[in-house]
Amino acid sequence: MATIPPPVYYPPFNITRVSHAKITVRDLERSLAFYTRVLGLVVSEREGDEVWLRGNEEVGHHSLILRRSDEPPLCEYIGLRVLTELELEKAEAHFRSIGLAPEWVERRGQGRTLFLRDPFGMPMEFCARMDLMPRHTITTDHFPGAAALRFDHVQVHSADIPAACAFYTGLGFRTSDYLVGGPDDTLIGVFMHRKDTPWDIVFMPGAGPRLHHFAYVTPSVQDMMKACDAAGIHRFGHLVERGPGRHNQGHVQYTYFRDPDGHRVEIIPEPPHQMLDIEQMPVRWDEAKRKATMDWGYPPPQCWYDDASRFAGVEPRPGMVVPGRISLEQYLAQRAAE
Ligand SMILES: [Fe+2]
């Protein structure tokens, strides 16, 4: 029977949350139009081939960086915050002690930054501070698209879910929910967090590591619908990939978009519940439990299962095939045959 490791309440250093990502795009103007008009992100800074964007309530310099490139689109890294810069020193010592190779890097708008690849090759960086920017929610009444408030989480395709879960548990991530399935009761997904919501990083099965999506919180369900309308108005309507709908785990509503380069971004309203107290144990979701939940909406299209952004500098390893997973295409074919 699949199990997950016990939580580590006193990790080697203090990560506070997953906070940002950097992706490459082929047409900067088109991507900028998507992220400012559909997501409603705010431009903090622009120079040359790069743009730094933030959510409307974020005071940090950026939560998304776009870099124009003629190469196939990819994610250069995901970013995490630690509580103070002292934690970065502890992080460096910890990662060296387990055989990883952290290095100090310079980043626009950030304090000291430590970059490394996790044991699976995923590029990631840690910082404690960013340059301060005005909180847009109290300086304007103009909020296009989803009026996205803040970066919430990333979901990563993983070729080895138990190993990913073990590594990130060791860094202090706690599991809010996990999925099991198949005749062998295999672990097929983990939802992990450091901040007080159910998610910071989610691992689901697939060729990996690859970035399945990053997610922003929007003020309301109505703002999520406004993003769909903005997509239609600005000729991005075909990029609404899945939803609106409601997930079972966590019960949050969602809409998934593909950006003009195929990077996937999810919009969710405010997370449904707080995760903080230690008596909140991970929730196990097997087939029987999943059928008894309040999720609604069509199954995902096959591309939602298969497609993900490659990370820079790492070749994905094949992932497991999840038993019993049904795509929208299969669902519609079954209905047509009835
Ligand atoms: Fe998500």
Coordinates of C-alpha atoms and ligand atoms in Angstrom, one line a residue:
M1 CA 0.0 0.0 0.0
A2 CA 1.4 3.4 -1.0
T3 CA 2.5 5.5 1.8
I4 CA 4.2 8.9 2.1
P5 CA 7.1 9.8 4.4
P6 CA 6.3 11.5 7.7
P7 CA 6.6 15.3 7.7
V8 CA 9.8 17.0 8.7
Y9 CA 8.9 19.9 11.0
Y10 CA 12.5 21.1 11.5
P11 CA 14.1 21.0 8.0
P12 CA 17.7 22.0 7.3
F13 CA 16.7 25.5 6.2
N14 CA 13.4 27.4 6.1
I15 CA 11.7 27.6 2.7
T16 CA 8.6 29.8 2.8
R17 CA 7.0 29.2 -0.5
V18 CA 7.3 28.7 -4.3
S19 CA 7.3 32.2 -5.7
H20 CA 8.4 32.6 -9.3
A21 CA 9.3 31.1 -12.6
K22 CA 11.2 32.1 -15.7
I23 CA 10.1 30.9 -19.1
T24 CA 11.3 31.6 -22.7
V25 CA 8.9 32.8 -25.4
R26 CA 9.4 33.4 -29.1
D27 CA 7.3 36.5 -29.5
L28 CA 7.7 38.8 -26.6
E29 CA 5.0 41.3 -27.6
R30 CA 2.4 38.5 -28.1
S31 CA 3.3 36.8 -24.8
L32 CA 3.2 40.2 -23.0
A33 CA -0.3 40.8 -24.4
F34 CA -1.4 37.4 -23.1
Y35 CA 0.0 37.8 -19.6
T36 CA -1.1 41.4 -19.1
R37 CA -4.5 41.2 -20.8
V38 CA -5.7 37.7 -20.0
L39 CA -3.9 37.1 -16.7
G40 CA -3.9 40.8 -15.8
L41 CA -0.3 40.8 -14.6
V42 CA 1.6 44.0 -14.0
V43 CA 4.9 44.9 -15.8
S44 CA 7.6 45.7 -13.2
E45 CA 10.5 46.2 -15.5
R46 CA 11.5 45.6 -19.1
E47 CA 14.9 45.5 -20.6
G48 CA 16.1 44.1 -23.9
D49 CA 14.6 40.6 -24.4
E50 CA 13.3 40.2 -20.9
V51 CA 10.2 41.4 -19.0
W52 CA 9.6 41.0 -15.3
L53 CA 5.9 40.7 -14.2
R54 CA 4.1 40.5 -10.9
G55 CA 0.6 39.9 -9.6
N56 CA -1.6 42.8 -8.5
E57 CA -1.1 42.2 -4.8
E58 CA 2.6 41.3 -5.0
V59 CA 5.2 43.7 -3.7
G60 CA 8.1 41.6 -4.8
H61 CA 9.8 42.7 -8.1
H62 CA 8.5 39.7 -10.1
S63 CA 6.8 36.3 -10.1
L64 CA 7.1 35.6 -13.8
I65 CA 10.0 36.5 -16.1
L66 CA 9.6 36.2 -19.9
R67 CA 12.8 36.0 -22.0
R68 CA 12.5 36.1 -25.7
S69 CA 14.4 33.3 -27.5
D70 CA 14.3 31.7 -30.9
E71 CA 14.9 28.3 -29.4
P72 CA 12.0 26.0 -28.5
P73 CA 10.2 27.4 -25.5
L74 CA 11.2 26.1 -22.1
C75 CA 11.3 26.9 -18.4
E76 CA 14.6 28.2 -17.3
Y77 CA 13.9 27.6 -13.6
I78 CA 11.4 27.8 -10.8
G79 CA 12.0 30.1 -7.8
L80 CA 11.5 29.6 -4.1
R81 CA 11.7 31.9 -1.2
V82 CA 13.5 31.3 2.1
L83 CA 12.8 33.3 5.2
T84 CA 16.1 35.2 5.5
E85 CA 19.4 35.3 3.7
L86 CA 20.9 33.3 6.6
E87 CA 18.7 30.4 5.4
L88 CA 20.5 30.6 2.0
E89 CA 23.8 29.8 3.8
K90 CA 22.2 26.8 5.5
A91 CA 20.7 25.7 2.1
E92 CA 24.1 25.9 0.4
A93 CA 25.7 23.7 3.2
H94 CA 22.8 21.3 3.1
F95 CA 22.8 20.8 -0.6
R96 CA 26.6 20.3 -0.7
S97 CA 26.3 17.8 2.1
I98 CA 24.0 15.6 0.0
G99 CA 26.1 15.9 -3.1
L100 CA 24.3 18.6 -5.1
A101 CA 26.0 21.6 -6.7
P102 CA 24.5 24.9 -5.6
E103 CA 26.0 28.1 -7.0
W104 CA 25.5 31.8 -6.3
V105 CA 24.0 33.7 -9.1
E106 CA 23.1 37.3 -9.9
R107 CA 19.4 38.0 -10.6
R108 CA 17.7 41.3 -11.5
G109 CA 15.4 42.6 -8.7
Q110 CA 16.4 39.8 -6.2
G111 CA 18.7 39.6 -3.2
R112 CA 21.3 36.9 -2.9
T113 CA 20.3 33.9 -4.9
L114 CA 21.3 30.3 -4.8
F115 CA 20.8 28.2 -7.9
L116 CA 20.9 24.4 -8.2
R117 CA 19.4 21.4 -9.8
D118 CA 17.5 19.0 -7.6
P119 CA 18.4 15.3 -7.8
F120 CA 16.1 14.9 -10.8
G121 CA 17.7 17.7 -12.8
M122 CA 15.0 20.4 -12.2
P123 CA 16.6 23.9 -12.2
M124 CA 15.6 25.9 -9.2
E125 CA 16.7 28.9 -7.2
F126 CA 16.3 30.3 -3.7
C127 CA 16.2 33.9 -2.6
A128 CA 15.0 35.7 0.5
R129 CA 14.3 39.2 -0.9
M130 CA 13.2 41.0 -4.0
D131 CA 13.1 44.8 -4.7
L132 CA 10.0 46.4 -3.4
M133 CA 7.3 47.4 -5.9
P134 CA 3.9 49.2 -5.2
R135 CA 1.0 46.9 -4.4
H136 CA -1.1 47.4 -7.5
T137 CA -4.4 46.6 -5.7
I138 CA -4.2 49.8 -3.7
T139 CA -2.8 52.1 -6.4
T140 CA -5.3 51.6 -9.3
D141 CA -8.9 50.6 -10.1
H142 CA -8.0 49.2 -13.5
F143 CA -7.6 45.4 -13.5
P144 CA -7.7 43.7 -16.9
G145 CA -8.4 40.0 -17.4
A146 CA -8.1 37.8 -14.4
A147 CA -6.7 40.6 -12.2
A148 CA -4.3 37.9 -11.0
L149 CA -3.2 38.5 -7.4
R150 CA -0.3 36.3 -6.8
F151 CA 1.8 33.3 -7.9
D152 CA 0.5 30.3 -6.0
H153 CA 2.1 27.0 -7.1
V154 CA 3.7 24.9 -9.8
Q155 CA 2.9 21.4 -10.9
V156 CA 5.7 19.2 -12.3
H157 CA 5.6 16.0 -14.3
S158 CA 7.8 13.6 -12.4
A159 CA 9.3 10.3 -13.6
D160 CA 9.6 9.1 -9.9
I161 CA 6.8 10.4 -7.7
P162 CA 7.9 8.6 -4.5
A163 CA 11.5 9.9 -4.8
A164 CA 10.3 13.4 -5.5
C165 CA 8.0 13.3 -2.5
A166 CA 10.8 12.0 -0.3
F167 CA 13.2 14.7 -1.4
Y168 CA 10.8 17.6 -0.9
T169 CA 9.5 16.2 2.4
G170 CA 13.2 16.3 3.5
L171 CA 13.2 20.0 2.7
G172 CA 10.2 20.6 4.9
F173 CA 7.4 20.4 2.4
R174 CA 4.2 18.8 3.9
T175 CA 1.8 16.8 1.8
S176 CA -1.8 18.1 1.8
D177 CA -3.2 15.4 -0.5
Y178 CA -1.9 12.3 -2.3
L179 CA -3.4 10.2 -5.0
V180 CA -3.1 6.4 -5.3
G181 CA -4.4 4.1 -8.0
G182 CA -4.0 1.0 -10.0
P183 CA -4.0 -2.7 -8.9
D184 CA -0.8 -2.2 -6.9
D185 CA -2.1 0.9 -5.1
T186 CA 0.7 3.0 -6.6
L187 CA 1.4 6.6 -5.5
I188 CA 0.4 8.7 -8.6
G189 CA 0.4 12.2 -7.3
V190 CA 1.4 14.4 -4.3
F191 CA 0.3 17.9 -3.4
M192 CA 3.0 19.6 -1.2
H193 CA 3.1 22.9 0.5
R194 CA 5.3 25.2 2.7
K195 CA 2.9 28.2 2.9
D196 CA -0.5 27.9 4.5
T197 CA -2.4 26.8 1.5
P198 CA -2.6 23.2 0.2
W199 CA -0.1 23.7 -2.7
D200 CA 3.3 25.0 -3.5
I201 CA 4.6 22.2 -5.6
V202 CA 2.6 19.3 -7.0
F203 CA 4.1 16.2 -8.6
M204 CA 2.1 14.2 -11.1
P205 CA 3.2 11.3 -13.3
G206 CA 4.7 11.9 -16.7
A207 CA 7.9 12.2 -18.6
G208 CA 9.9 14.5 -16.3
P209 CA 11.0 16.6 -14.9
R210 CA 8.9 19.0 -17.0
L211 CA 6.8 22.0 -15.9
H212 CA 3.1 21.1 -16.3
H213 CA 1.8 24.5 -15.2
F214 CA 2.2 27.4 -12.8
A215 CA -0.8 28.9 -11.2
Y216 CA -2.0 32.4 -10.2
V217 CA -4.8 33.3 -7.7
T218 CA -7.5 35.5 -9.0
P219 CA -9.8 37.5 -6.6
S220 CA -13.0 35.7 -7.6
V221 CA -14.6 33.1 -9.9
Q222 CA -16.0 36.1 -11.8
D223 CA -12.5 37.3 -12.5
M224 CA -11.7 33.8 -13.8
M225 CA -14.6 34.2 -16.3
K226 CA -13.4 37.7 -17.1
A227 CA -10.0 36.2 -18.1
C228 CA -11.8 33.8 -20.5
D229 CA -13.7 36.8 -22.0
A230 CA -10.4 38.7 -22.3
A231 CA -8.9 35.7 -24.1
G232 CA -11.7 35.8 -26.6
I233 CA -11.5 39.6 -27.1
H234 CA -7.7 39.5 -27.7
R235 CA -7.7 36.5 -30.0
F236 CA -6.5 34.0 -27.4
G237 CA -9.8 32.2 -27.0
H238 CA -8.4 29.0 -28.5
L239 CA -5.9 28.9 -25.7
V240 CA -8.5 28.1 -23.0
E241 CA -7.5 24.5 -22.6
R242 CA -9.5 23.1 -19.8
G243 CA -12.3 24.4 -17.6
P244 CA -13.8 26.3 -16.0
G245 CA -14.4 23.4 -13.7
R246 CA -13.8 22.2 -10.1
H247 CA -11.1 19.9 -8.8
N248 CA -11.9 17.2 -6.3
Q249 CA -8.7 17.5 -4.2
G250 CA -8.9 20.8 -2.4
H251 CA -12.2 21.5 -4.1
V252 CA -10.9 24.6 -5.9
Q253 CA -12.3 25.9 -9.2
Y254 CA -9.9 26.2 -12.1
T255 CA -9.3 27.3 -15.7
Y256 CA -6.2 26.3 -17.6
F257 CA -4.8 28.3 -20.4
R258 CA -1.9 27.6 -22.8
D259 CA 0.1 30.8 -23.4
P260 CA 1.1 31.6 -27.1
D261 CA 4.2 29.3 -26.7
G262 CA 2.3 26.4 -25.1
H263 CA 3.3 27.0 -21.5
R264 CA 0.4 26.2 -19.3
V265 CA -1.0 28.6 -16.7
E266 CA -3.8 27.9 -14.3
I267 CA -6.1 30.5 -12.7
I268 CA -7.8 29.6 -9.4
P269 CA -9.8 31.7 -7.1
E270 CA -8.7 32.0 -3.5
P271 CA -7.5 28.6 -2.2
P272 CA -10.3 26.8 -0.4
H273 CA -8.8 26.2 3.0
Q274 CA -5.8 26.9 5.3
M275 CA -3.1 24.4 5.9
L276 CA -1.1 25.2 9.0
D277 CA -1.8 23.1 12.1
I278 CA 0.0 19.8 12.5
E279 CA -3.1 17.7 13.1
Q280 CA -4.0 18.3 9.5
M281 CA -2.9 15.0 8.1
P282 CA -2.4 14.2 4.4
V283 CA -5.6 13.2 2.7
R284 CA -5.4 10.0 0.7
W285 CA -7.4 9.9 -2.5
D286 CA -8.2 6.5 -4.0
E287 CA -10.7 5.7 -6.7
A288 CA -13.6 5.2 -4.3
K289 CA -13.0 8.5 -2.5
R290 CA -12.5 10.4 -5.7
K291 CA -15.9 9.3 -7.0
A292 CA -17.6 10.7 -3.9
T293 CA -16.4 14.2 -4.3
M294 CA -17.8 17.4 -5.7
D295 CA -15.7 17.8 -8.8
W296 CA -17.5 18.7 -12.1
G297 CA -16.5 19.5 -15.6
Y298 CA -15.4 17.3 -18.5
P299 CA -12.2 15.1 -18.2
P300 CA -9.0 16.8 -19.4
P301 CA -8.1 16.7 -23.1
Q302 CA -5.3 14.3 -23.8
C303 CA -2.9 17.2 -24.4
W304 CA -3.4 18.2 -20.7
Y305 CA -2.1 14.9 -19.7
D306 CA 0.8 14.8 -22.2
D307 CA 2.1 18.3 -22.8
A308 CA 4.4 20.1 -20.5
S309 CA 7.2 22.7 -20.7
R310 CA 10.7 21.3 -20.8
F311 CA 13.2 22.6 -18.2
A312 CA 16.5 24.0 -19.5
G313 CA 19.3 21.6 -19.5
V314 CA 17.6 18.4 -18.5
E315 CA 16.4 15.5 -20.6
P316 CA 13.1 14.1 -19.3
R317 CA 12.9 10.5 -18.3
P318 CA 9.8 8.5 -19.2
G319 CA 7.0 8.5 -16.6
M320 CA 4.6 5.9 -15.6
V321 CA 1.3 5.3 -17.4
V322 CA -1.5 6.0 -15.0
P323 CA -4.1 3.2 -14.9
G324 CA -7.7 4.1 -15.6
R325 CA -7.1 7.7 -16.6
I326 CA -9.6 8.9 -19.1
S327 CA -9.2 11.8 -21.5
L328 CA -11.9 14.1 -23.0
E329 CA -11.5 12.5 -26.3
Q330 CA -12.0 9.0 -24.9
Y331 CA -15.0 10.2 -22.9
L332 CA -16.7 11.7 -25.9
A333 CA -16.0 8.6 -28.0
Q334 CA -17.5 6.4 -25.3
R335 CA -20.6 8.6 -25.2
A336 CA -20.9 8.5 -29.0
A337 CA -20.8 4.7 -28.9
E338 CA -23.5 4.4 -26.3
Ligands
FE1 FE -2.6 23.6 -10.2

